[in-house]
Amino acid sequence: MSYFFIGINILFIATLIFYIVFFSLVYYWHEKKTTFVAVPLLYTFEFFLAGFLIVSIISILLEYAPKIFKTLT
C-alpha cells in the first residue's frame, strides 16, 4: 500500500474520532443547559488542518526519501 493511502486513512480515522467526541460533548452541554459552547467548531477545522499537514509531510518524506538518498549519494 502507498504511504499516502495509509496516511489519509489515519487522518480520516483521527478526524472521525475527534468529531465524535466533539458532538458528544456538545450534546452533553446541550443537556446541561449551558449558555455557551466551550469547544467552537473552528477548533475541529484547525485539528483537521494540522493533522492533514503533518500526515502530508510525513507521507511525502516516506515516499520520496529513498529517491532523495539515492540522488545525494
Short mmCIF file of N, CA and C in Angstrom, two decimals:
data_model
loop_
_atom_site.label_atom_id
_atom_site.label_comp_id
_atom_site.label_asym_id
_atom_site.label_seq_id
_atom_site.Cartn_x
_atom_site.Cartn_y
_atom_site.Cartn_z
N MET A 1 0.84 -1.20 0.00
CA MET A 1 0.00 0.00 0.00
C MET A 1 0.87 1.25 0.00
N SER A 2 0.33 2.30 -0.51
CA SER A 2 1.04 3.56 -0.59
C SER A 2 1.01 4.28 0.75
N TYR A 3 2.08 5.03 1.00
CA TYR A 3 2.13 5.82 2.23
C TYR A 3 1.04 6.88 2.25
N PHE A 4 0.71 7.41 1.09
CA PHE A 4 -0.35 8.41 1.01
C PHE A 4 -1.70 7.82 1.43
N PHE A 5 -1.98 6.61 0.97
CA PHE A 5 -3.24 5.95 1.30
C PHE A 5 -3.33 5.68 2.80
N ILE A 6 -2.26 5.17 3.37
CA ILE A 6 -2.23 4.88 4.81
C ILE A 6 -2.36 6.17 5.61
N GLY A 7 -1.64 7.20 5.21
CA GLY A 7 -1.69 8.48 5.92
C GLY A 7 -3.06 9.13 5.89
N ILE A 8 -3.69 9.10 4.74
CA ILE A 8 -5.03 9.69 4.63
C ILE A 8 -6.03 8.89 5.45
N ASN A 9 -5.88 7.57 5.48
CA ASN A 9 -6.78 6.76 6.32
C ASN A 9 -6.57 7.06 7.80
N ILE A 10 -5.34 7.23 8.23
CA ILE A 10 -5.07 7.60 9.62
C ILE A 10 -5.69 8.95 9.94
N LEU A 11 -5.52 9.91 9.03
CA LEU A 11 -6.11 11.23 9.24
C LEU A 11 -7.63 11.16 9.29
N PHE A 12 -8.24 10.38 8.43
CA PHE A 12 -9.69 10.24 8.42
C PHE A 12 -10.19 9.63 9.73
N ILE A 13 -9.53 8.60 10.21
CA ILE A 13 -9.94 7.95 11.45
C ILE A 13 -9.77 8.89 12.64
N ALA A 14 -8.64 9.61 12.69
CA ALA A 14 -8.42 10.55 13.79
C ALA A 14 -9.45 11.68 13.77
N THR A 15 -9.76 12.18 12.59
CA THR A 15 -10.75 13.24 12.47
C THR A 15 -12.14 12.73 12.85
N LEU A 16 -12.46 11.53 12.46
CA LEU A 16 -13.75 10.94 12.81
C LEU A 16 -13.88 10.79 14.33
N ILE A 17 -12.85 10.31 14.98
CA ILE A 17 -12.87 10.19 16.45
C ILE A 17 -13.02 11.56 17.09
N PHE A 18 -12.30 12.56 16.56
CA PHE A 18 -12.37 13.90 17.10
C PHE A 18 -13.78 14.47 16.97
N TYR A 19 -14.42 14.29 15.80
CA TYR A 19 -15.78 14.79 15.62
C TYR A 19 -16.78 14.06 16.50
N ILE A 20 -16.60 12.76 16.71
CA ILE A 20 -17.49 12.02 17.59
C ILE A 20 -17.41 12.57 19.01
N VAL A 21 -16.19 12.80 19.49
CA VAL A 21 -16.01 13.37 20.83
C VAL A 21 -16.59 14.78 20.89
N PHE A 22 -16.36 15.57 19.84
CA PHE A 22 -16.85 16.94 19.81
C PHE A 22 -18.38 16.98 19.89
N PHE A 23 -19.05 16.19 19.05
CA PHE A 23 -20.51 16.21 19.05
C PHE A 23 -21.09 15.60 20.32
N SER A 24 -20.41 14.63 20.91
CA SER A 24 -20.91 14.09 22.18
C SER A 24 -20.78 15.13 23.30
N LEU A 25 -19.71 15.92 23.28
CA LEU A 25 -19.58 16.99 24.28
C LEU A 25 -20.61 18.09 24.06
N VAL A 26 -20.85 18.44 22.82
CA VAL A 26 -21.87 19.46 22.53
C VAL A 26 -23.24 18.96 22.99
N TYR A 27 -23.54 17.69 22.74
CA TYR A 27 -24.82 17.15 23.18
C TYR A 27 -24.90 17.14 24.70
N TYR A 28 -23.81 16.78 25.38
CA TYR A 28 -23.78 16.77 26.84
C TYR A 28 -24.02 18.18 27.39
N TRP A 29 -23.32 19.18 26.80
CA TRP A 29 -23.51 20.55 27.27
C TRP A 29 -24.92 21.05 26.93
N HIS A 30 -25.49 20.57 25.84
CA HIS A 30 -26.85 20.95 25.48
C HIS A 30 -27.83 20.44 26.54
N GLU A 31 -27.60 19.24 27.02
CA GLU A 31 -28.48 18.68 28.06
C GLU A 31 -28.32 19.40 29.40
N LYS A 32 -27.14 19.97 29.64
CA LYS A 32 -26.88 20.65 30.91
C LYS A 32 -27.34 22.11 30.90
N LYS A 33 -27.90 22.57 29.80
CA LYS A 33 -28.46 23.93 29.67
C LYS A 33 -27.42 25.02 29.92
N THR A 34 -26.23 24.85 29.39
CA THR A 34 -25.22 25.91 29.49
C THR A 34 -25.50 26.97 28.44
N THR A 35 -24.97 28.15 28.64
CA THR A 35 -25.27 29.26 27.74
C THR A 35 -24.20 29.46 26.69
N PHE A 36 -23.14 28.70 26.71
CA PHE A 36 -22.08 28.86 25.72
C PHE A 36 -21.55 27.49 25.34
N VAL A 37 -20.94 27.43 24.17
CA VAL A 37 -20.31 26.20 23.71
C VAL A 37 -18.82 26.34 23.97
N ALA A 38 -18.26 25.42 24.72
CA ALA A 38 -16.85 25.52 25.13
C ALA A 38 -15.88 25.14 24.02
N VAL A 39 -16.32 24.33 23.08
CA VAL A 39 -15.43 23.91 22.00
C VAL A 39 -16.00 24.42 20.68
N PRO A 40 -15.47 25.52 20.18
CA PRO A 40 -16.00 26.05 18.92
C PRO A 40 -15.70 25.12 17.73
N LEU A 41 -16.48 25.26 16.71
CA LEU A 41 -16.31 24.42 15.52
C LEU A 41 -15.00 24.72 14.80
N LEU A 42 -14.45 25.92 14.99
CA LEU A 42 -13.18 26.25 14.35
C LEU A 42 -12.04 25.38 14.85
N TYR A 43 -12.11 24.91 16.09
CA TYR A 43 -11.05 24.05 16.61
C TYR A 43 -11.04 22.71 15.89
N THR A 44 -12.18 22.23 15.46
CA THR A 44 -12.20 20.98 14.72
C THR A 44 -11.54 21.15 13.36
N PHE A 45 -11.77 22.29 12.71
CA PHE A 45 -11.12 22.54 11.44
C PHE A 45 -9.62 22.71 11.63
N GLU A 46 -9.21 23.37 12.71
CA GLU A 46 -7.79 23.54 13.00
C GLU A 46 -7.12 22.18 13.24
N PHE A 47 -7.81 21.30 13.95
CA PHE A 47 -7.30 19.95 14.17
C PHE A 47 -7.13 19.21 12.85
N PHE A 48 -8.13 19.29 11.99
CA PHE A 48 -8.04 18.62 10.70
C PHE A 48 -6.92 19.20 9.86
N LEU A 49 -6.77 20.51 9.85
CA LEU A 49 -5.73 21.15 9.06
C LEU A 49 -4.34 20.76 9.55
N ALA A 50 -4.14 20.80 10.86
CA ALA A 50 -2.84 20.40 11.42
C ALA A 50 -2.56 18.93 11.13
N GLY A 51 -3.54 18.09 11.31
CA GLY A 51 -3.37 16.66 11.02
C GLY A 51 -3.08 16.42 9.56
N PHE A 52 -3.77 17.12 8.68
CA PHE A 52 -3.54 16.97 7.25
C PHE A 52 -2.12 17.37 6.88
N LEU A 53 -1.65 18.48 7.42
CA LEU A 53 -0.30 18.92 7.10
C LEU A 53 0.76 17.95 7.63
N ILE A 54 0.57 17.46 8.84
CA ILE A 54 1.54 16.52 9.41
C ILE A 54 1.55 15.21 8.63
N VAL A 55 0.38 14.68 8.34
CA VAL A 55 0.31 13.42 7.58
C VAL A 55 0.86 13.62 6.17
N SER A 56 0.60 14.75 5.55
CA SER A 56 1.11 15.01 4.21
C SER A 56 2.62 15.07 4.19
N ILE A 57 3.20 15.80 5.12
CA ILE A 57 4.66 15.93 5.17
C ILE A 57 5.32 14.58 5.43
N ILE A 58 4.79 13.82 6.39
CA ILE A 58 5.37 12.50 6.68
C ILE A 58 5.21 11.57 5.50
N SER A 59 4.06 11.60 4.85
CA SER A 59 3.84 10.73 3.69
C SER A 59 4.78 11.07 2.54
N ILE A 60 4.95 12.35 2.28
CA ILE A 60 5.86 12.77 1.21
C ILE A 60 7.29 12.37 1.53
N LEU A 61 7.71 12.56 2.78
CA LEU A 61 9.07 12.17 3.15
C LEU A 61 9.28 10.67 3.03
N LEU A 62 8.33 9.88 3.47
CA LEU A 62 8.47 8.43 3.38
C LEU A 62 8.42 7.93 1.94
N GLU A 63 7.64 8.59 1.12
CA GLU A 63 7.50 8.17 -0.27
C GLU A 63 8.76 8.49 -1.09
N TYR A 64 9.33 9.66 -0.86
CA TYR A 64 10.42 10.12 -1.71
C TYR A 64 11.79 10.08 -1.05
N ALA A 65 11.88 9.67 0.22
CA ALA A 65 13.17 9.60 0.91
C ALA A 65 14.17 8.67 0.20
N PRO A 66 13.77 7.47 -0.23
CA PRO A 66 14.76 6.63 -0.94
C PRO A 66 15.30 7.27 -2.22
N LYS A 67 14.46 7.97 -2.95
CA LYS A 67 14.91 8.62 -4.17
C LYS A 67 15.86 9.78 -3.86
N ILE A 68 15.56 10.51 -2.79
CA ILE A 68 16.42 11.63 -2.39
C ILE A 68 17.77 11.12 -1.93
N PHE A 69 17.78 10.06 -1.11
CA PHE A 69 19.05 9.50 -0.64
C PHE A 69 19.87 8.92 -1.79
N LYS A 70 19.19 8.31 -2.74
CA LYS A 70 19.88 7.74 -3.91
C LYS A 70 20.50 8.86 -4.74
N THR A 71 19.80 9.97 -4.86
CA THR A 71 20.32 11.10 -5.64
C THR A 71 21.50 11.76 -4.94
N LEU A 72 21.44 11.86 -3.62
CA LEU A 72 22.51 12.52 -2.88
C LEU A 72 23.78 11.68 -2.79
N THR A 73 23.65 10.37 -2.84
CA THR A 73 24.86 9.53 -2.71
C THR A 73 25.39 9.07 -4.03
#
